[in-house]
Coordinates of C-alpha atoms in Angstrom, one line a residue:
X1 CA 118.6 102.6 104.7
X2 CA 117.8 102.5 108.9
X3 CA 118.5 105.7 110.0
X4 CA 118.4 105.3 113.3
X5 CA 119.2 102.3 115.6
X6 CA 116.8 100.2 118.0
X7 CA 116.1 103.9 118.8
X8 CA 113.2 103.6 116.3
X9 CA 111.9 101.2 119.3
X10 CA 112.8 103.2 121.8
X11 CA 110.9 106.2 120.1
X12 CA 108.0 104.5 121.2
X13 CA 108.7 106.1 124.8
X14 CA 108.2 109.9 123.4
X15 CA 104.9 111.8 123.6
X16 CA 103.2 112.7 120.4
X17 CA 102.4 116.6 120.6
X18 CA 101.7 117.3 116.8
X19 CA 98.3 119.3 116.4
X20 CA 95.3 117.3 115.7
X21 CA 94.4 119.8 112.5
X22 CA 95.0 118.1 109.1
X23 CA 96.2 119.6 106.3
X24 CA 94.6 119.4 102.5
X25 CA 94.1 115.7 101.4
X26 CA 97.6 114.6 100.3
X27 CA 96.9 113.2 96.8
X28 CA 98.7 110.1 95.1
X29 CA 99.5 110.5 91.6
X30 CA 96.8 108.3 89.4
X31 CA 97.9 105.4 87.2
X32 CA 98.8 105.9 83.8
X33 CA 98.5 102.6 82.3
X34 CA 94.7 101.6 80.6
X35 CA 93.6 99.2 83.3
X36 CA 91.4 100.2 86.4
X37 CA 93.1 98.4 89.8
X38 CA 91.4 96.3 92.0
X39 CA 93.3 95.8 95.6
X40 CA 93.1 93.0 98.2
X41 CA 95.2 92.2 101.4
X42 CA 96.8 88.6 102.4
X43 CA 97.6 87.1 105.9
X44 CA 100.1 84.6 105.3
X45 CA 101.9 82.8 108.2
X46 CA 104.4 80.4 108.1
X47 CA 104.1 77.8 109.9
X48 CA 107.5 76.4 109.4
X49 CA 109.6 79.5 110.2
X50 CA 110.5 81.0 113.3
X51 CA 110.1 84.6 113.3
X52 CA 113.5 86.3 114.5
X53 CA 113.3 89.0 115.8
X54 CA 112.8 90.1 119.7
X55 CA 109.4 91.2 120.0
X56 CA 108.0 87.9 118.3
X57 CA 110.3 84.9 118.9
X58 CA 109.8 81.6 118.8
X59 CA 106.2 82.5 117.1
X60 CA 105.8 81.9 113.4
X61 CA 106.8 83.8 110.9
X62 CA 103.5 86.2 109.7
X63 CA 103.5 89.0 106.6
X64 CA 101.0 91.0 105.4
X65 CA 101.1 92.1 101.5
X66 CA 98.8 93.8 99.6
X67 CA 98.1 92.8 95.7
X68 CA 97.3 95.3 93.1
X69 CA 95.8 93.7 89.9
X70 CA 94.0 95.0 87.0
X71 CA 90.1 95.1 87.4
X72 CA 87.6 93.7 85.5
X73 CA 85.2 96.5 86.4
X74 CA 85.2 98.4 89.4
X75 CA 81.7 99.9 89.9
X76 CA 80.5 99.4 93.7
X77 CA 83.8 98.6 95.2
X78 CA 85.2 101.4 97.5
X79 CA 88.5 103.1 96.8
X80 CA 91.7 102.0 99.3
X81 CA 93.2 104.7 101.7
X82 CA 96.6 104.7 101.2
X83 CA 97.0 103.9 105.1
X84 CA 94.3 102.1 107.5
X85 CA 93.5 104.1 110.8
X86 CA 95.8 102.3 113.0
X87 CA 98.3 102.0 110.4
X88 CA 98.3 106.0 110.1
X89 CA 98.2 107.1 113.1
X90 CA 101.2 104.5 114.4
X91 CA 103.2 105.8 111.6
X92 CA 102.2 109.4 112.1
X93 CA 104.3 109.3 116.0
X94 CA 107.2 106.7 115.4
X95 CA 107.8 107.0 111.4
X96 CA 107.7 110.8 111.4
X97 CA 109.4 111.2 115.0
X98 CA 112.2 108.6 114.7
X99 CA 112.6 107.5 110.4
X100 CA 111.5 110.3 108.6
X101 CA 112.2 113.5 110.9
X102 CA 111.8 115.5 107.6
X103 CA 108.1 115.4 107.7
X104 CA 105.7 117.1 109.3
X105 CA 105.1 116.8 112.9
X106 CA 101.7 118.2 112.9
X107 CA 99.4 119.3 110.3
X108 CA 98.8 116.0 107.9
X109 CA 96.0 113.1 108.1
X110 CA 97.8 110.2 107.2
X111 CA 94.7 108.5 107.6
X112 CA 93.2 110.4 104.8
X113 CA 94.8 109.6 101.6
X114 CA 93.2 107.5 99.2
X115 CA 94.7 105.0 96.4
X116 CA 93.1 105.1 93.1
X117 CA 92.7 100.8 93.9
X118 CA 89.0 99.7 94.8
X119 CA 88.9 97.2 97.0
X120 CA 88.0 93.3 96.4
X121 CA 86.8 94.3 92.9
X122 CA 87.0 91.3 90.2
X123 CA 89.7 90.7 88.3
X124 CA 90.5 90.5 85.1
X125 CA 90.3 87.2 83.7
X126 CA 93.5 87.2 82.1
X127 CA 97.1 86.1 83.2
X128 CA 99.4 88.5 83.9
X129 CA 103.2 89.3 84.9
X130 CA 103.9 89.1 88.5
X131 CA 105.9 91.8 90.4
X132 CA 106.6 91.5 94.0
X133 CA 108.1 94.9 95.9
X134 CA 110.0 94.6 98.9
X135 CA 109.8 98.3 101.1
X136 CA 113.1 99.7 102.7
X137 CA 114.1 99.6 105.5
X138 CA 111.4 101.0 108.4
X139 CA 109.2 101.7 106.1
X140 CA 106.1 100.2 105.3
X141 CA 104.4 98.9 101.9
X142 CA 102.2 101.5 101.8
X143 CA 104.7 104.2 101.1
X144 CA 105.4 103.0 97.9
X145 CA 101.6 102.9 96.9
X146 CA 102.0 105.0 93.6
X147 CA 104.0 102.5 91.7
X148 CA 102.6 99.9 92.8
X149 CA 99.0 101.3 91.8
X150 CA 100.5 102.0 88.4
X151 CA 102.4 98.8 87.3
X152 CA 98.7 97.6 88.0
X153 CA 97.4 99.7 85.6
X154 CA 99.8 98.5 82.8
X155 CA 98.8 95.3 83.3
X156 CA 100.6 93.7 86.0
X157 CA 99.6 91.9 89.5
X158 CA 102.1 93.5 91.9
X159 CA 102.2 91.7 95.4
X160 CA 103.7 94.3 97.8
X161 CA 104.6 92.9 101.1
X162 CA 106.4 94.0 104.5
X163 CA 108.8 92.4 106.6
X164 CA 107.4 92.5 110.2
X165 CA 110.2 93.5 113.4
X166 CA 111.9 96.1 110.9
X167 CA 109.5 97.7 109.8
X168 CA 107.7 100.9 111.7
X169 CA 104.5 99.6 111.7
X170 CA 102.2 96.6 110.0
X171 CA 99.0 96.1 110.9
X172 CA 97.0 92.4 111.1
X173 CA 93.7 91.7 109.8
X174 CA 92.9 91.2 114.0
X175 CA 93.4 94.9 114.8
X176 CA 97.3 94.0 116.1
X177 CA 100.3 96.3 115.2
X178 CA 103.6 95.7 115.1
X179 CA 106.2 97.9 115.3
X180 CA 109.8 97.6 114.7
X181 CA 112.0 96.0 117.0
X182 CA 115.3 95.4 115.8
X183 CA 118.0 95.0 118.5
X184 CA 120.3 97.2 117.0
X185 CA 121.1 99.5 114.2
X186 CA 122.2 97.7 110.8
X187 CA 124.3 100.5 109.1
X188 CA 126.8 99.9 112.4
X189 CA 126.2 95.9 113.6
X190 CA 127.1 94.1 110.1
X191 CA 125.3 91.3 111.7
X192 CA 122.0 93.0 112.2
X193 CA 121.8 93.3 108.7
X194 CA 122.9 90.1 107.5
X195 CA 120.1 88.5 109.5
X196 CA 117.6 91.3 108.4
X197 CA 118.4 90.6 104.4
X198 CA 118.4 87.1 105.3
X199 CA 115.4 87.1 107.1
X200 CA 114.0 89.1 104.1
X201 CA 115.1 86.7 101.3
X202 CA 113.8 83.7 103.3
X203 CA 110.1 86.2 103.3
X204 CA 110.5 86.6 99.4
X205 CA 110.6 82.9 99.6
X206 CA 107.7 82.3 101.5
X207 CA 105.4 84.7 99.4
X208 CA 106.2 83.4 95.6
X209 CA 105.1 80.1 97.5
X210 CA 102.2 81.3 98.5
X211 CA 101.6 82.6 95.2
X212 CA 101.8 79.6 93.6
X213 CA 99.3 77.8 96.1
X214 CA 96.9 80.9 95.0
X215 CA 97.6 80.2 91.2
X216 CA 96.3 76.3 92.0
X217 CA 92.9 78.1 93.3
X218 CA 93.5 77.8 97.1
X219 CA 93.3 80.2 99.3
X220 CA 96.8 81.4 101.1
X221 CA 95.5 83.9 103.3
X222 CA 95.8 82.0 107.2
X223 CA 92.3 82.9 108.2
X224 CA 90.7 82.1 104.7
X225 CA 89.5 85.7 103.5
X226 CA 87.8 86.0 100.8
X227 CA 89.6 86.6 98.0
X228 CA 88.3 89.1 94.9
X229 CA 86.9 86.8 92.1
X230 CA 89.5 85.6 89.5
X231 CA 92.4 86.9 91.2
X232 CA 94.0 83.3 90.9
X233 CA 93.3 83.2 87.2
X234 CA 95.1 86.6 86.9
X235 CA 98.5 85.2 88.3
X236 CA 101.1 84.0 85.8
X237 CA 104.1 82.2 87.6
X238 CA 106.0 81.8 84.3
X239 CA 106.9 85.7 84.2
X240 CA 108.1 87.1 87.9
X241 CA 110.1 90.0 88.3
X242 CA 110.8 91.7 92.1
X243 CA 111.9 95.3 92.7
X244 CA 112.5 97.1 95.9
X245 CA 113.5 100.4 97.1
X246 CA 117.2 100.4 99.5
X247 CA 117.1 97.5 101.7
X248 CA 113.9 96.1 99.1
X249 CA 116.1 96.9 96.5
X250 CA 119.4 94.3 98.0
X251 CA 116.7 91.9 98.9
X252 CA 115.4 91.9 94.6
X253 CA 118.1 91.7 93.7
X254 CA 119.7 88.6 96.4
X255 CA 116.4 86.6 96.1
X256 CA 116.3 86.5 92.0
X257 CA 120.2 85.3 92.5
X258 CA 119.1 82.5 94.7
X259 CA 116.0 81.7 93.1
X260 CA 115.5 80.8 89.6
X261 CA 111.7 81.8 89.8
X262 CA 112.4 85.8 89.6
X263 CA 113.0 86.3 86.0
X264 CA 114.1 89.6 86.8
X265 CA 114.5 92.6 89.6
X266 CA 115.0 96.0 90.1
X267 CA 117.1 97.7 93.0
X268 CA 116.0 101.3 93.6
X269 CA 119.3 102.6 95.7
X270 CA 119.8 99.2 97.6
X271 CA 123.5 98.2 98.7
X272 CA 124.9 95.1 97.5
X273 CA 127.6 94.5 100.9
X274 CA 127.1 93.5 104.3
X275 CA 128.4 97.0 105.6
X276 CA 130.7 97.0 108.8
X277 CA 130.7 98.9 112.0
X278 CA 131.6 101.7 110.4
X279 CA 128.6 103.5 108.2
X280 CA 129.0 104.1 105.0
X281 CA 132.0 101.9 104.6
X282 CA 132.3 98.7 102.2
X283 CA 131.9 95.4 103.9
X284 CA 132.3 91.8 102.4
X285 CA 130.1 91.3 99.0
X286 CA 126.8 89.8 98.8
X287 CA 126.8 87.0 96.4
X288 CA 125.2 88.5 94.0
X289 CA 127.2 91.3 93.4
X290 CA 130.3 88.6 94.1
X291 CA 129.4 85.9 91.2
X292 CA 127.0 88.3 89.1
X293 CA 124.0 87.1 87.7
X294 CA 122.8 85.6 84.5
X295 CA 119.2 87.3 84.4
X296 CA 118.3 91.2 84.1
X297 CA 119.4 93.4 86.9
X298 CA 118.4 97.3 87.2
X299 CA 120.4 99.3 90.2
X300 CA 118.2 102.2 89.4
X301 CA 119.8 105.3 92.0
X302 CA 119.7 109.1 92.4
X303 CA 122.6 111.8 92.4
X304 CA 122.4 112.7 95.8
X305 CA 122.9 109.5 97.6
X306 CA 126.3 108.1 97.5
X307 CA 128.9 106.7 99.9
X308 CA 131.7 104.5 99.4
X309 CA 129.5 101.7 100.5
X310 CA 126.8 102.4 97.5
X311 CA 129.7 103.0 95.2
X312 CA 132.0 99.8 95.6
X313 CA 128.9 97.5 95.7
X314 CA 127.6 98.8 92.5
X315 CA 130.7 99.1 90.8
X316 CA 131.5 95.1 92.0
X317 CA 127.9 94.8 90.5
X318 CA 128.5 96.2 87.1
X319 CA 131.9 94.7 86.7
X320 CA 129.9 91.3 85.5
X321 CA 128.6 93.4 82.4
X322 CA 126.0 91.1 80.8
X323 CA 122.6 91.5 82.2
X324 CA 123.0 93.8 84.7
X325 CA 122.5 98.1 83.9
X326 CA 122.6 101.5 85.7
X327 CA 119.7 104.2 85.5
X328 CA 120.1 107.6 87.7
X329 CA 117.8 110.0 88.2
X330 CA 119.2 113.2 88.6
X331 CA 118.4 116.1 91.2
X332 CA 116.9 114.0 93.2
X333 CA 117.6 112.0 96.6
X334 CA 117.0 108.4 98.3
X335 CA 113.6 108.8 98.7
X336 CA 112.1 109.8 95.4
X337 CA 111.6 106.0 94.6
X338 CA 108.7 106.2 97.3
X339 CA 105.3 108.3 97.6
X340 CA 107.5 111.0 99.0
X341 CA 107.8 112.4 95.7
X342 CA 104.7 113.1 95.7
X343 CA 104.3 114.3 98.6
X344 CA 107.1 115.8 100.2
X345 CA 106.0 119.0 97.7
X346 CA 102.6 118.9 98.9
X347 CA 103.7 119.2 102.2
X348 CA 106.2 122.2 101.6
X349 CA 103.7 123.8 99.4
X350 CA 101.1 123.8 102.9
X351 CA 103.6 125.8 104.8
X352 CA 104.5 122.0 106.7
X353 CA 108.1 121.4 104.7
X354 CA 110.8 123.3 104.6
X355 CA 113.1 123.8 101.3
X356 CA 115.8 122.0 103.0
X357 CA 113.5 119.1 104.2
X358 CA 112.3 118.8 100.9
X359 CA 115.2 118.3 99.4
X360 CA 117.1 116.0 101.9
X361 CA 114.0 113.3 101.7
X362 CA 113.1 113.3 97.8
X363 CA 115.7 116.0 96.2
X364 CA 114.7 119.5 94.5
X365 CA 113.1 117.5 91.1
X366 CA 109.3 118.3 90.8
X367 CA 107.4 115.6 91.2
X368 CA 105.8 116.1 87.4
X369 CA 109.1 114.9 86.4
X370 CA 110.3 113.1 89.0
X371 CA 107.6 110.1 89.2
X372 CA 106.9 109.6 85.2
X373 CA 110.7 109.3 85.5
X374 CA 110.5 106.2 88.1
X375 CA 107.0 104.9 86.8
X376 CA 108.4 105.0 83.1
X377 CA 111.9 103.5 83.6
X378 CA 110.6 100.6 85.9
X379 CA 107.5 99.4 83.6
X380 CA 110.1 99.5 80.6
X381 CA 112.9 97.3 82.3
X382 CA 109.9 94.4 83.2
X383 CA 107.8 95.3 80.0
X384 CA 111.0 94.3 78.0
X385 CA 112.1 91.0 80.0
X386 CA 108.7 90.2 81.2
X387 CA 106.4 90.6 78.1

């Protein structure tokens, strides 16, 4: 979850020291699965939705999401960077300094790491399962790059999208970046969160429409991109599943209770209560983990991430029986569902991570167990309700 309050905001005040040398290239995993991937980015604004939050009221509601898809054949079309320039080097001062104070302060190009996606190739002819992700809170969409890029690869289109105003930073195809800008810090105000997974579920919303007017062969993206060739053939709206890591992860599993078009979800580590002013401490039930639900759940969490809140909301969860099952991995902390897996090692093995660091952000599991681990156990849960 949030870790810190509006202060994420306010962090925008502090000077960033960190060195301007870059360490080694910080590698993502590659995909596992037989495909190639083919990446593209959408614009979509809607129209018919204020957007909530401070730093944009009154003005419509905008995402960006980026959709991974199996290629047809990649040959000419560059490879993604994980992070554009702006992207990385907003993230690099108010992520690390305010979200993540684990990282490095100096020492790593986030602008340097490349997917293993190449951009606006062709794809594949062929429909395919749909899987939409949903980030945690502050983070961004590209910090869960390696799953994403990997689903993909076992043939799946995955539409990975942000939720502007709570998330450190999302850049527009206009060179504009917004950063968060929540009033207040969820895990205390109750009612900051409600709004936030509200205003979350109503984005879910928004996108598998958008999705569906992309399936008819329009185009969805507000300024009318182009949009790789067959991409709209490769969509099939009859098999949607959603997964999302904390907040992402109560936002899967909310939206597929309200609407019948997710056929499935996946909540890596999310709670399933509104919280109260007192972190860590169960709040009033979501409605999902209320009623229960009648199509397949994962809550998919770690060893060494629990607080009452986490506990009562999943046990309320499981209680319904039926569809709904528990992975964990073990040895491992909050943010091993994310590229920090990955990464966080990299970083410690560079002299820029310490042990403890390390441990605190993805847990002491190597990260040639740890992201088989998350890659296998996701692609089985959709590959078995989805295929």
């Amino acid at each position: 979850m949030l870790r810190t309050t509006a202060g994420l905001t306010a962090a925008l005040l502090l000077a960033w020291t960190g060195s301007a040398s870059a360490a080694d290239t910080v590698r993502l995993p590659a995909p596992t699965g037989p495909h190639q991937v083919g990446v593209t980015t959408l614009h979509l604004v809607d129209r018919d939705r204020p957007d909530p939050w401070p730093d944009a009221r009154g003005r419509a509601r905008e995402l960006m999401a980026t959709v991974f898809y199996p290629a047809h054949d990649v040959r000419g079309y560059p490879v993604a960077p994980q992070m554009t320039p702006k992207a990385a080097e907003t993230f690099g001062w108010l992520d690390v300094t305010a979200a993540h104070p684990e990282l490095p302060k100096s020492g790593v190009d986030w602008a340097a790491t490349k997917t293993h996606s190449h951009v606006g190739a062709p794809a594949s002819p062929v429909r395919r399962p749909v899987l939409l992700y949903s980030p945690g809170a502050a983070d961004p969409r590209t910090i869960n790059t390696t799953l994403a890029e990997d689903l993909a690869s076992r043939g799946y289109v995955v539409v990975s999208f942000d939720h502007p105003g709570e998330t450190s930073e999302v850049e527009f195809p206009d060179g504009r970046v917004r950063i968060i800008a929540l009033p207040a810090d969820p895990r205390t105000h109750p009612e900051i969160f409600r709004a936030m997974i509200d205003t979350r579920i109503a984005d879910t919303r928004f996108v598998l429409d958008q999705l569906e007017v992309l399936a008819r062969g329009q185009n969805p993206d507000a300024a009318g991109r182009a949009l790789p060739r067959n991409l709209s053939r490769a969509l099939d709206l009859r098999r949607i599943g959603m997964y999302g890591h904390s907040a992402g992860g109560t936002t899967a599993a909310q939206s597929m209770y309200d609407d019948r078009r997710l056929d499935a979800a996946v909540n890596l580590e999310g709670y399933l209560d509104h919280g109260t002013a007192q972190p860590g401490q169960p709040g009033e039930l979501l409605p999902v983990a209320r009623d229960g639900v009648d199509r397949p759940l994962l809550l998919y969490g770690t060893d060494g991430y629990r607080d009452a809140r986490y506990d009562s909301s999943w046990a309320a969860m499981l209680a319904h029986g039926g569809c709904t099952m528990k992975r964990v991995v073990t040895n491992a902390t909050h943010w091993v569902f994310t590229d920090f897996a990955a990464m966080a090692p990299q970083f410690q093995a560079a002299g820029l991570m310490t042990a403890a660091d390390r441990v605190k952000l993805v847990g002491a599991i190597e990260p040639s167990r740890s992201v088989p681990h998350v890659r296998g156990a996701v692609a089985a849960f959709f590959d078995r309700h989805l295929r």
